[in-house]
Amino acid sequence: MAKVSINLATGSIQKEDIIVGIDLGTTNSLVAFINPDKDPLVINDAGKGVLVPSVVHFGPTGEVLVGNEAKEFLITDPQNTVFSVKRLLGRSYHDIENYKDFFSYKVIDDDTESLVKIKVGDKFYTPIELSALILKELKARAEHALKTPVNRAVITVPAYFNDSQRQATRDAGKLAGLDVLRIVNEPTAASLAYGIGLNPDETKTIAVYDLGGGTFDVSILQIQNGIFEVLATNGDTFLGGDDFDRIIVDYWIEKNQLNKADVIANNELAQQLRLKAEEAKKSFSHQSLFNEKIGDIWCTLDRADFEQLILPKVQQTITCCQNALKDAKLTTADIDEVIMVGGSTRTALVKKMVSEFFARPVHDDVNPDEVVALGAAIQADILAGNRKDILLLDVTPLSLGIETMGGLMDVIIPRNSKVPTKGGRQYTTSIDGQVNMKIAVYQGERDLIKENRKLAEFNLKGIPSMPAGFPKVDINFLLNADGILTIQAIELRSGVKQEVEVKPTYGITDEQVEQMLMDSITHAKDDISQRMIIEARTEGEQTIYTVENFLRKHGSHITAEETEKTNEHLVVLKEAIASGDKDQILKRIDEINEFTRPFAERLMDEAIATAMRGKSIE
Ligand code: ADP
Ligand code: MG
């Protein structure tokens, strides 16, 4: 038995390189990877810190700064400093017009339906380009810290991101020189970081509560067979830790009897107060009183007062949790695990209220602003095939089949079959004495193989010479739990056998699968009519082959006139095939069959008569 191995990649052998996980956040972004000990780790390049503020600054001569250095310019050079670009990714001006005042930089509204652009100086940037600058910085940091090129990544997005936002994220990755292997939902990544969902046998319903800098969302996920399904999401895209900071600033303005308008007018003071407020907020993670001064302004606050101040905001997030559960048609009793994500969940009151609402302890031991990136790194490791114990799919997303006559797809394992699974069918040759059979394996939902994705092709060689239709070639597909497809072809009369192994999911993204499914729906009608034409044509060609064969072998048994008439029939059938008119082809096939049927009968009679005379037929 010959064993052919096919490399499905672009032909070259895939060098084992690192795949990173990236959390591209509204406030902060970061990158993580899996170290050789299999632990997910965040990257802290040259002690610059793990979190890279998602801020881009453009200097007067075009130099670009990303991260902490750029963040400083939010105060001194707001027009040329872009923050929160994630809010604009994949959005049209129409989507954001209600909150355009939120941005201190210029968001362009040339056409309300097309995607927004941002003007900095005299240049226009798309949110994709700006996000790419952040991703490039993360890529550079990872490469510097790991001392190896980083070209492939998994990037996370909020569960509520639509297709356009996901595509924009993917494009940003591409622009940053990254091959984005997968876009993963942030709650899914967070769950993986806690090891929830890694066991394909467990079924769980979880809530992921994510309170970041400027946004809040809660997702209810169902995990089954290693597949994460978003049952509901809820949230508020303008509610986050920044609100806590603003509330503290307002409180200090009041306590110091300052005029709020004066403070706002004094940009520097306003920003100083904001930073001090954030410092105070964070300090409550380890102390209960904050007491500092800016000039002669007292910045004093204790934790109890802080909690009192932010209570209404936290209450708002709990209402979102309630709504999410309602949408998912569940109650808190149905939730098996609650996961805390986002820097703002370090706030004790937040943890307390979430835990009380769900009536169970929450998962908070993984750093909440790192948990998404860590989970993305785990997902990357799974995609790299380094975790053999984990199933990536439990159903095959696309049908698997082979090419048959006329370039048609013959499905052997239909889509959505549970793996492991097998399927098979018997084929035969179409030409007399055919000793090789090409077996081309495809994946996809279209009727024509040229619209599907080719996985492999091989030749079953050494079929003994037999008339067309005699060999029996069994083709069996076996799809194992890892998604590896083994294709086996055996000619039953001779025992000639060949086997090929391929990985159908290799190099194919969820989006591509989706696209292929979408295409099969949009083109279903065309496909059916095309399939019918091809089938008619194939049948026509088979008929021509058989009839010509008959004339060659048994021409002497029919009259010259019959031969001439038969040839005329062949000509019109060939014309019909060339015209591609299905009905014409079928009509001509019927005619020629009708005309030649008596020949075969006569031949049979003659053969019998000959045999009765005691002579053998040739
Ligand atoms: P995003 O996902 O929106 O990019 P992050 O998850 O990085 O945001 O969260 C950033 C927010 O977390 C900021 O508002 C920051 O002030 C807040 N934060 C960070 N550490 C703490 C802490 N110890 N206590 C309270 N809030 C914190
Ligand atoms: Mg986040």
XYZ file of C-alpha atoms and ligand atoms in Angstrom:
646
model
C 0.000 0.000 0.000
C 1.483 3.277 -1.073
C 1.273 6.135 1.342
C 1.264 9.626 -0.136
C 1.684 12.561 2.162
C 0.391 15.872 0.974
C 1.447 19.164 2.390
C -1.616 21.354 2.410
C 0.260 24.512 3.178
C 1.549 26.621 0.335
C 3.945 23.856 -0.524
C 6.683 24.871 1.841
C 7.229 23.196 5.150
C 5.862 25.261 7.980
C 8.658 26.323 10.284
C 7.586 26.181 13.864
C 7.229 29.796 14.820
C 5.511 31.477 17.686
C 1.890 32.578 17.508
C 1.033 35.371 19.913
C -2.252 36.343 21.507
C -3.209 40.008 21.389
C -5.778 41.915 23.413
C -6.382 45.039 21.353
C -8.201 47.092 23.984
C -9.999 50.421 23.969
C -7.811 51.690 26.808
C -4.904 49.259 26.948
C -3.474 46.643 24.616
C -1.053 43.837 25.349
C 0.480 40.714 23.901
C 1.021 37.273 25.394
C 2.584 33.993 24.317
C 3.005 30.428 25.515
C 6.429 29.706 26.939
C 8.158 26.350 26.419
C 6.735 25.143 29.734
C 3.278 25.629 28.237
C 2.381 28.533 30.524
C 0.778 31.617 29.041
C 2.851 34.706 29.793
C 2.359 38.387 29.075
C 5.191 40.249 27.410
C 6.925 43.007 29.314
C 9.518 44.212 26.858
C 12.578 45.830 28.435
C 10.573 46.728 31.510
C 8.310 49.096 29.577
C 5.313 47.534 31.278
C 2.821 44.948 30.193
C -0.026 47.274 29.302
C 0.443 49.442 26.242
C -2.028 52.321 26.403
C -3.996 52.266 23.122
C -2.893 55.787 22.276
C -1.088 57.039 19.169
C 0.629 60.410 18.926
C 1.752 62.067 15.692
C 4.675 64.457 16.087
C 5.136 67.631 14.020
C 7.557 65.902 11.641
C 5.503 62.761 11.234
C 7.076 60.650 13.968
C 4.683 58.214 15.592
C 4.607 57.300 19.262
C 2.465 54.515 20.696
C 1.692 53.671 24.325
C 2.769 55.458 27.484
C 4.873 58.007 25.620
C 1.897 58.890 23.437
C -0.439 59.037 26.429
C 1.428 62.032 27.829
C 0.434 64.027 24.755
C -3.248 63.599 25.585
C -2.714 66.610 27.834
C -0.256 68.723 25.860
C -1.254 67.943 22.273
C -4.795 66.476 22.197
C -5.485 67.240 18.502
C -2.614 65.052 17.399
C -3.189 62.290 19.898
C -5.599 59.496 19.069
C -7.147 57.386 21.839
C -10.077 54.933 21.945
C -9.634 54.151 18.260
C -11.270 50.784 18.875
C -14.572 52.637 19.181
C -14.194 53.673 15.522
C -13.002 50.383 14.026
C -15.327 49.192 11.306
C -17.787 52.001 12.003
C -19.375 54.565 9.728
C -19.873 58.152 10.724
C -23.538 57.317 10.953
C -22.725 54.790 13.701
C -20.845 57.282 15.837
C -22.470 60.658 15.215
C -24.225 60.580 18.582
C -20.959 60.562 20.449
C -18.618 62.419 18.106
C -17.923 65.027 20.824
C -16.237 62.317 22.842
C -13.185 62.490 20.585
C -10.705 65.327 20.995
C -9.262 64.588 17.570
C -11.027 65.182 14.285
C -13.347 62.468 13.000
C -14.210 63.072 9.362
C -17.754 62.851 8.052
C -17.338 63.094 4.275
C -19.865 60.373 3.595
C -22.153 59.122 6.315
C -22.334 55.576 4.968
C -18.651 54.898 4.465
C -16.190 54.110 7.232
C -14.928 56.992 9.356
C -11.540 58.594 8.929
C -9.489 60.608 11.349
C -7.674 63.768 10.428
C -4.392 64.487 12.146
C -2.510 67.525 10.868
C -3.140 67.475 7.146
C -3.272 63.713 6.892
C -6.185 61.292 6.988
C -6.011 57.975 8.769
C -8.457 55.119 8.917
C -9.106 53.438 12.274
C -7.613 50.325 10.678
C -4.331 52.161 10.037
C -4.290 53.565 13.569
C -5.027 50.183 15.119
C -2.296 48.723 12.921
C 0.164 51.160 14.515
C -0.746 49.799 17.952
C -0.462 46.220 16.697
C 2.908 46.983 15.117
C 4.159 48.269 18.453
C 2.967 45.069 20.151
C 4.574 42.959 17.427
C 7.865 44.841 17.806
C 7.805 44.434 21.580
C 7.109 40.718 21.297
C 9.890 40.287 18.737
C 12.323 42.228 20.880
C 11.452 40.387 24.070
C 11.340 36.931 22.465
C 14.234 37.552 20.051
C 12.361 35.915 17.209
C 10.199 37.153 14.349
C 6.499 37.218 15.190
C 4.266 36.914 12.144
C 1.156 35.174 13.327
C -1.395 36.191 15.913
C -4.782 35.623 17.425
C -6.548 38.917 18.165
C -9.496 39.341 20.494
C -12.613 41.468 20.011
C -15.689 42.074 22.167
C -18.407 39.468 21.703
C -20.759 42.151 20.430
C -18.473 43.200 17.538
C -20.228 42.823 14.187
C -18.703 41.471 10.976
C -17.472 44.840 9.821
C -15.691 45.479 13.121
C -14.176 41.999 13.081
C -13.025 42.392 9.505
C -11.501 45.776 10.351
C -9.603 44.172 13.230
C -8.343 41.470 10.904
C -7.298 44.078 8.330
C -5.446 46.049 10.993
C -3.523 42.909 11.846
C -2.665 42.330 8.205
C -1.504 45.910 7.847
C 0.737 45.451 10.868
C 2.354 42.493 9.125
C 0.534 39.858 11.106
C -1.194 36.817 9.743
C -4.335 36.843 11.886
C -5.153 33.185 12.384
C -8.309 33.863 14.263
C -10.432 36.594 15.742
C -11.550 35.399 19.161
C -14.219 36.811 21.435
C -12.769 38.419 24.543
C -15.033 36.472 26.938
C -14.027 33.225 25.240
C -10.350 34.058 25.687
C -10.902 35.000 29.336
C -12.647 31.703 29.901
C -9.753 29.769 28.332
C -7.308 31.591 30.601
C -9.186 30.078 33.537
C -9.055 26.676 31.869
C -12.814 26.714 31.400
C -13.811 25.162 28.081
C -10.569 23.265 27.636
C -12.190 19.975 28.507
C -14.330 18.931 25.546
C -16.494 16.728 27.729
C -17.799 19.470 29.963
C -20.904 21.534 29.356
C -21.056 24.843 31.175
C -22.872 28.127 31.188
C -20.738 31.052 32.245
C -20.985 34.789 32.693
C -18.053 36.993 31.772
C -18.189 40.440 33.335
C -15.808 42.893 31.649
C -15.425 46.389 33.060
C -12.601 48.222 31.305
C -11.584 51.859 31.026
C -14.457 53.197 28.994
C -16.664 50.259 28.217
C -18.631 47.603 30.009
C -19.984 44.354 28.676
C -21.274 41.129 30.083
C -21.549 37.947 28.031
C -23.381 34.759 28.779
C -21.621 31.849 27.102
C -22.529 28.255 26.711
C -19.610 25.887 26.373
C -20.286 22.491 24.904
C -17.829 20.064 23.330
C -15.193 22.766 23.385
C -17.411 25.113 21.384
C -18.260 28.515 22.816
C -21.629 29.908 21.965
C -22.587 33.444 22.914
C -26.115 33.236 24.300
C -26.409 36.939 25.066
C -24.378 40.067 25.510
C -25.300 43.300 27.179
C -23.452 46.350 28.333
C -22.805 50.019 27.932
C -20.108 51.284 25.589
C -19.814 54.463 27.662
C -19.431 53.080 31.144
C -16.101 52.167 32.688
C -13.280 53.032 35.025
C -12.941 56.475 33.453
C -16.355 57.305 34.918
C -15.057 56.461 38.384
C -12.174 58.902 37.809
C -14.558 61.667 36.689
C -16.782 61.093 39.715
C -13.789 61.469 42.043
C -12.675 64.679 40.283
C -16.152 66.137 40.674
C -16.114 65.203 44.335
C -12.781 66.980 44.920
C -13.969 70.049 43.009
C -16.931 70.222 45.345
C -14.944 69.537 48.535
C -12.388 72.218 47.644
C -15.184 74.603 46.614
C -13.704 75.061 43.149
C -15.628 76.302 40.157
C -16.049 73.389 37.777
C -16.020 75.583 34.643
C -12.714 77.129 35.757
C -11.183 73.703 36.269
C -12.327 72.488 32.852
C -10.964 75.666 31.253
C -7.602 74.966 32.879
C -6.776 71.869 30.853
C -3.590 71.089 32.713
C -5.255 71.180 36.104
C -8.164 69.117 34.833
C -5.809 66.423 33.570
C -3.736 66.480 36.769
C -6.885 65.968 38.793
C -7.986 63.139 36.532
C -4.664 61.324 36.920
C -4.729 61.857 40.675
C -8.248 60.472 40.794
C -7.182 57.336 38.936
C -4.285 56.973 41.374
C -6.682 57.269 44.314
C -9.074 54.724 42.795
C -6.298 52.212 42.235
C -4.893 52.771 45.722
C -8.104 51.404 47.219
C -7.050 47.963 46.045
C -4.543 47.985 48.919
C -5.382 50.914 51.239
C -8.512 52.545 52.563
C -7.513 56.216 52.651
C -6.029 58.428 49.955
C -4.728 61.810 51.010
C -2.617 63.975 48.691
C -2.439 67.534 47.368
C -2.147 69.229 43.988
C -0.896 72.717 44.774
C -3.283 73.792 47.517
C -6.095 71.501 46.412
C -6.771 68.649 48.824
C -7.236 65.329 47.124
C -8.650 63.342 49.966
C -10.965 60.354 49.756
C -11.591 57.189 51.733
C -12.729 53.903 50.339
C -16.169 53.991 51.920
C -16.942 57.366 50.334
C -15.519 56.173 47.028
C -17.813 53.172 47.064
C -20.764 55.386 47.889
C -19.918 57.630 44.935
C -19.585 54.904 42.332
C -22.477 52.776 43.574
C -24.979 53.998 40.942
C -22.525 53.174 38.128
C -21.888 49.692 39.466
C -25.613 49.230 39.914
C -26.002 50.034 36.215
C -23.686 47.162 35.302
C -25.743 44.804 37.446
C -28.854 45.847 35.539
C -27.022 44.897 32.331
C -26.260 41.477 33.848
C -29.937 41.061 34.607
C -30.850 41.963 31.026
C -28.270 39.595 29.591
C -29.681 36.733 31.634
C -33.168 37.633 30.531
C -32.117 37.626 26.861
C -30.471 34.250 27.349
C -33.680 33.045 29.055
C -31.677 32.022 32.113
C -31.525 32.829 35.789
C -28.485 33.273 38.014
C -28.978 29.688 39.171
C -28.138 28.485 35.635
C -24.715 30.149 35.700
C -21.898 27.756 36.597
C -18.996 30.224 36.630
C -18.518 33.972 36.743
C -15.322 35.455 35.348
C -14.048 38.955 36.071
C -12.282 40.799 33.248
C -10.953 44.351 32.858
C -8.841 46.564 35.096
C -11.860 48.106 36.788
C -12.962 44.796 38.279
C -10.116 45.251 40.762
C -12.479 47.612 42.553
C -13.653 45.746 45.646
C -17.221 47.031 45.419
C -17.517 45.722 41.844
C -16.415 42.248 42.861
C -18.723 42.278 45.840
C -21.797 43.339 43.908
C -21.215 40.964 41.006
C -20.620 38.081 43.359
C -23.783 38.937 45.306
C -25.849 39.236 42.151
C -24.798 35.831 40.833
C -24.803 34.403 44.368
C -21.438 32.707 43.967
C -17.740 33.505 44.274
C -16.268 35.037 41.118
C -13.066 34.044 39.317
C -10.638 36.874 39.868
C -7.243 35.316 40.502
C -5.898 35.859 36.990
C -4.867 39.477 36.523
C -8.067 41.046 35.099
C -6.282 43.269 32.611
C -4.126 40.396 31.370
C -6.652 37.595 31.335
C -7.896 38.201 27.774
C -4.407 38.288 26.250
C -3.401 35.178 28.191
C -6.445 33.342 26.877
C -5.686 34.529 23.350
C -2.214 32.995 23.712
C -3.797 29.698 24.738
C -6.066 29.849 21.696
C -2.997 30.543 19.554
C -1.295 27.491 21.034
C -4.314 25.350 20.239
C -4.296 26.611 16.658
C -0.602 25.858 16.395
C -1.551 22.258 17.107
C 0.453 22.174 20.313
C -2.415 20.922 22.419
C -3.322 17.591 21.015
C -5.670 16.929 23.878
C -7.988 19.699 22.776
C -10.558 19.387 20.080
C -10.857 22.378 17.865
C -14.082 21.321 16.300
C -16.576 18.658 17.004
C -18.480 19.005 13.785
C -17.014 19.441 10.368
C -17.898 22.935 9.225
C -17.819 22.143 5.500
C -18.715 19.124 3.407
C -15.948 16.854 2.166
C -16.138 15.082 -1.127
C -14.459 14.203 -4.393
C -14.546 15.381 -7.957
C -16.656 13.323 -10.308
C -17.232 13.528 -14.049
C -17.601 17.009 -15.407
C -16.062 18.751 -12.416
C -18.933 18.036 -10.057
C -18.611 17.750 -6.303
C -19.740 14.442 -4.887
C -20.164 14.814 -1.138
C -18.936 11.934 0.985
C -19.052 13.505 4.451
C -21.717 16.218 4.671
C -21.121 19.360 6.682
C -22.078 19.370 10.343
C -21.253 15.682 10.687
C -20.036 14.872 14.164
C -16.417 13.801 14.289
C -15.072 11.181 14.295
C -17.026 10.063 11.275
C -16.638 8.103 8.079
C -18.298 7.853 4.727
C -17.736 6.069 1.482
C -18.992 5.344 -1.994
C -18.175 3.125 -4.907
C -16.966 4.495 -8.220
C -15.949 2.987 -11.489
C -13.976 3.890 -14.588
C -15.466 5.666 -17.571
C -13.061 4.489 -20.255
C -12.187 0.974 -21.353
C -8.827 -0.188 -20.142
C -8.436 2.726 -17.740
C -5.593 1.824 -15.370
C -5.315 5.044 -13.345
C -7.985 6.941 -11.514
C -7.541 10.520 -10.419
C -9.005 11.186 -6.992
C -9.328 14.851 -6.149
C -10.624 15.742 -2.690
C -12.534 18.946 -2.077
C -14.146 20.826 0.783
C -17.152 23.090 0.378
C -20.826 23.371 -0.330
C -20.873 24.232 -4.001
C -21.902 21.799 -6.705
C -18.907 22.620 -8.843
C -15.519 21.637 -7.506
C -13.935 24.715 -9.014
C -15.910 26.796 -6.484
C -14.755 24.639 -3.578
C -11.436 24.278 -1.847
C -9.083 21.560 -3.029
C -7.543 19.527 -0.251
C -5.660 16.829 -2.070
C -5.286 14.939 -5.302
C -3.760 11.579 -5.981
C -3.800 8.841 -8.566
C -4.968 5.364 -7.818
C -2.514 3.488 -10.029
C -2.325 -0.075 -11.214
C -5.994 -0.839 -11.818
C -5.957 -3.913 -14.083
C -7.173 -3.187 -17.594
C -10.927 -3.816 -17.746
C -13.840 -2.480 -19.777
C -15.324 0.820 -18.592
C -17.690 0.319 -15.693
C -16.114 -2.932 -14.531
C -13.614 -1.845 -11.867
C -15.110 -1.268 -8.443
C -13.297 1.506 -6.668
C -14.303 2.032 -3.074
C -13.445 5.488 -1.780
C -13.622 5.863 1.972
C -13.258 9.019 4.022
C -12.338 8.789 7.653
C -12.371 12.007 9.670
C -10.846 11.532 13.094
C -11.418 13.556 16.253
C -8.473 15.840 15.481
C -10.049 16.792 12.182
C -7.538 14.748 10.179
C -9.058 13.247 7.070
C -7.768 9.955 5.723
C -8.841 9.081 2.208
C -8.571 5.506 1.129
C -9.155 4.199 -2.380
C -9.307 0.470 -3.118
C -10.073 -1.272 -6.380
C -11.974 -4.270 -5.093
C -11.352 -6.697 -7.967
C -7.588 -6.317 -7.818
C -7.032 -5.080 -4.283
C -5.021 -2.074 -5.524
C -5.070 0.409 -2.663
C -3.886 3.892 -1.852
C -4.227 6.205 1.133
C -3.803 9.933 1.741
C -4.048 12.023 4.869
C -5.068 15.682 4.959
C -6.120 18.242 7.512
C -9.198 20.025 6.157
C -9.145 22.877 8.655
C -5.541 23.778 8.018
C -5.145 27.375 6.999
C -8.860 28.027 6.816
C -10.428 30.620 9.051
C -13.896 30.763 10.554
C -14.653 33.659 8.263
C -13.645 31.688 5.196
C -15.864 28.850 6.281
C -18.706 31.309 6.762
C -18.042 32.841 3.373
C -18.077 29.457 1.707
C -21.383 28.623 3.344
C -22.834 31.986 2.375
C -21.708 31.506 -1.216
C -23.335 28.116 -1.392
C -26.645 29.696 -0.397
C -26.387 32.648 -2.772
C -25.401 30.431 -5.660
C -27.650 27.494 -4.895
C -29.922 28.105 -7.909
C -27.079 28.599 -10.381
C -25.355 25.579 -8.957
C -28.342 23.313 -9.442
C -28.851 24.319 -13.056
C -25.118 24.031 -13.715
C -25.058 20.629 -12.119
C -27.904 19.488 -14.361
C -26.124 20.724 -17.481
C -22.930 18.987 -16.464
C -24.709 15.773 -15.667
C -26.458 15.851 -19.042
C -23.190 16.604 -20.793
C -21.419 13.791 -18.968
C -24.171 11.384 -19.880
C -23.968 12.579 -23.492
C -20.235 12.017 -23.599
C -20.625 8.575 -22.121
C -23.227 7.756 -24.768
C -20.934 8.949 -27.568
C -18.110 6.863 -26.136
C -20.259 3.751 -25.939
C -21.755 4.184 -29.398
C -18.406 4.904 -31.078
C -16.985 1.899 -29.297
C -19.808 -0.205 -30.622
C -19.249 1.003 -34.187
C -15.553 0.235 -33.927
C -16.024 -3.264 -32.537
C -19.268 -4.403 -34.088
C -19.649 -2.134 -37.109
C -19.684 -5.179 -39.360
C -22.949 -6.360 -37.836
C -24.982 -3.359 -39.013
C -25.746 -2.000 -42.463
C -23.894 0.878 -44.099
C -27.065 2.935 -43.931
C -27.428 2.263 -40.219
C -23.809 3.271 -39.676
C -24.354 6.497 -41.577
C -27.542 7.284 -39.596
C -25.793 6.511 -36.330
C -23.002 8.909 -37.267
C -25.588 11.601 -38.005
C -27.101 11.051 -34.557
C -23.633 11.359 -33.040
C -23.073 14.680 -34.814
C -26.309 16.212 -33.503
C -25.608 14.931 -30.002
C -22.116 16.480 -30.133
C -23.647 19.763 -31.294
C -26.141 19.665 -28.448
C -23.326 19.070 -25.954
C -21.363 21.964 -27.425
C -24.424 24.229 -27.123
C -24.742 23.415 -23.399
C -28.528 23.149 -23.693
C -29.467 20.529 -21.136
C -32.873 19.666 -22.631
C -31.424 19.338 -26.134
C -28.676 17.047 -24.869
C -31.126 14.776 -23.070
C -33.409 14.692 -26.108
C -30.534 13.692 -28.433
C -29.371 11.013 -25.997
C -32.861 9.517 -26.015
C -32.960 9.588 -29.811
C -29.637 7.880 -30.271
C -30.506 5.260 -27.661
C -33.809 4.628 -29.374
C -32.100 4.291 -32.745
C -29.294 1.987 -31.655
C -31.236 -0.253 -29.270
C -32.206 -2.746 -32.049
C -28.512 -3.126 -32.967
C -27.657 -4.394 -29.557
C -30.628 -6.745 -29.601
C -29.631 -8.034 -33.007
C -26.080 -8.501 -31.788
C -27.345 -10.510 -28.831
C -29.498 -12.690 -31.100
C -26.535 -13.289 -33.384
C -24.345 -14.133 -30.449
C -26.894 -16.651 -29.219
C -27.274 -18.140 -32.649
C -23.504 -18.415 -32.999
C -23.231 -20.059 -29.615
C -25.976 -22.501 -30.587
C -23.918 -23.434 -33.609
C -21.286 -24.476 -31.158
C -18.803 -21.751 -31.893
C -17.451 -19.369 -29.370
C -17.830 -15.675 -29.737
C -14.673 -13.561 -29.922
P -9.811 48.149 28.194
O -10.211 46.731 28.148
O -10.964 49.086 28.005
O -8.675 48.468 27.305
P -8.545 47.709 30.820
O -9.081 46.374 31.078
O -7.098 47.821 30.593
O -9.342 48.472 29.690
O -8.981 48.617 32.068
C -8.524 49.893 32.237
C -9.219 50.493 33.420
O -8.914 49.745 34.595
C -8.817 51.925 33.692
O -9.958 52.716 33.922
C -7.986 51.786 34.961
O -8.040 52.965 35.739
C -8.701 50.646 35.659
N -7.890 50.042 36.712
C -6.653 49.529 36.602
N -6.216 49.100 37.812
C -7.218 49.357 38.694
C -7.364 49.165 40.112
N -6.405 48.633 40.858
N -8.532 49.543 40.689
C -9.504 50.108 39.963
N -9.426 50.323 38.635
C -8.280 49.962 38.010
Mg -10.527 44.862 27.628
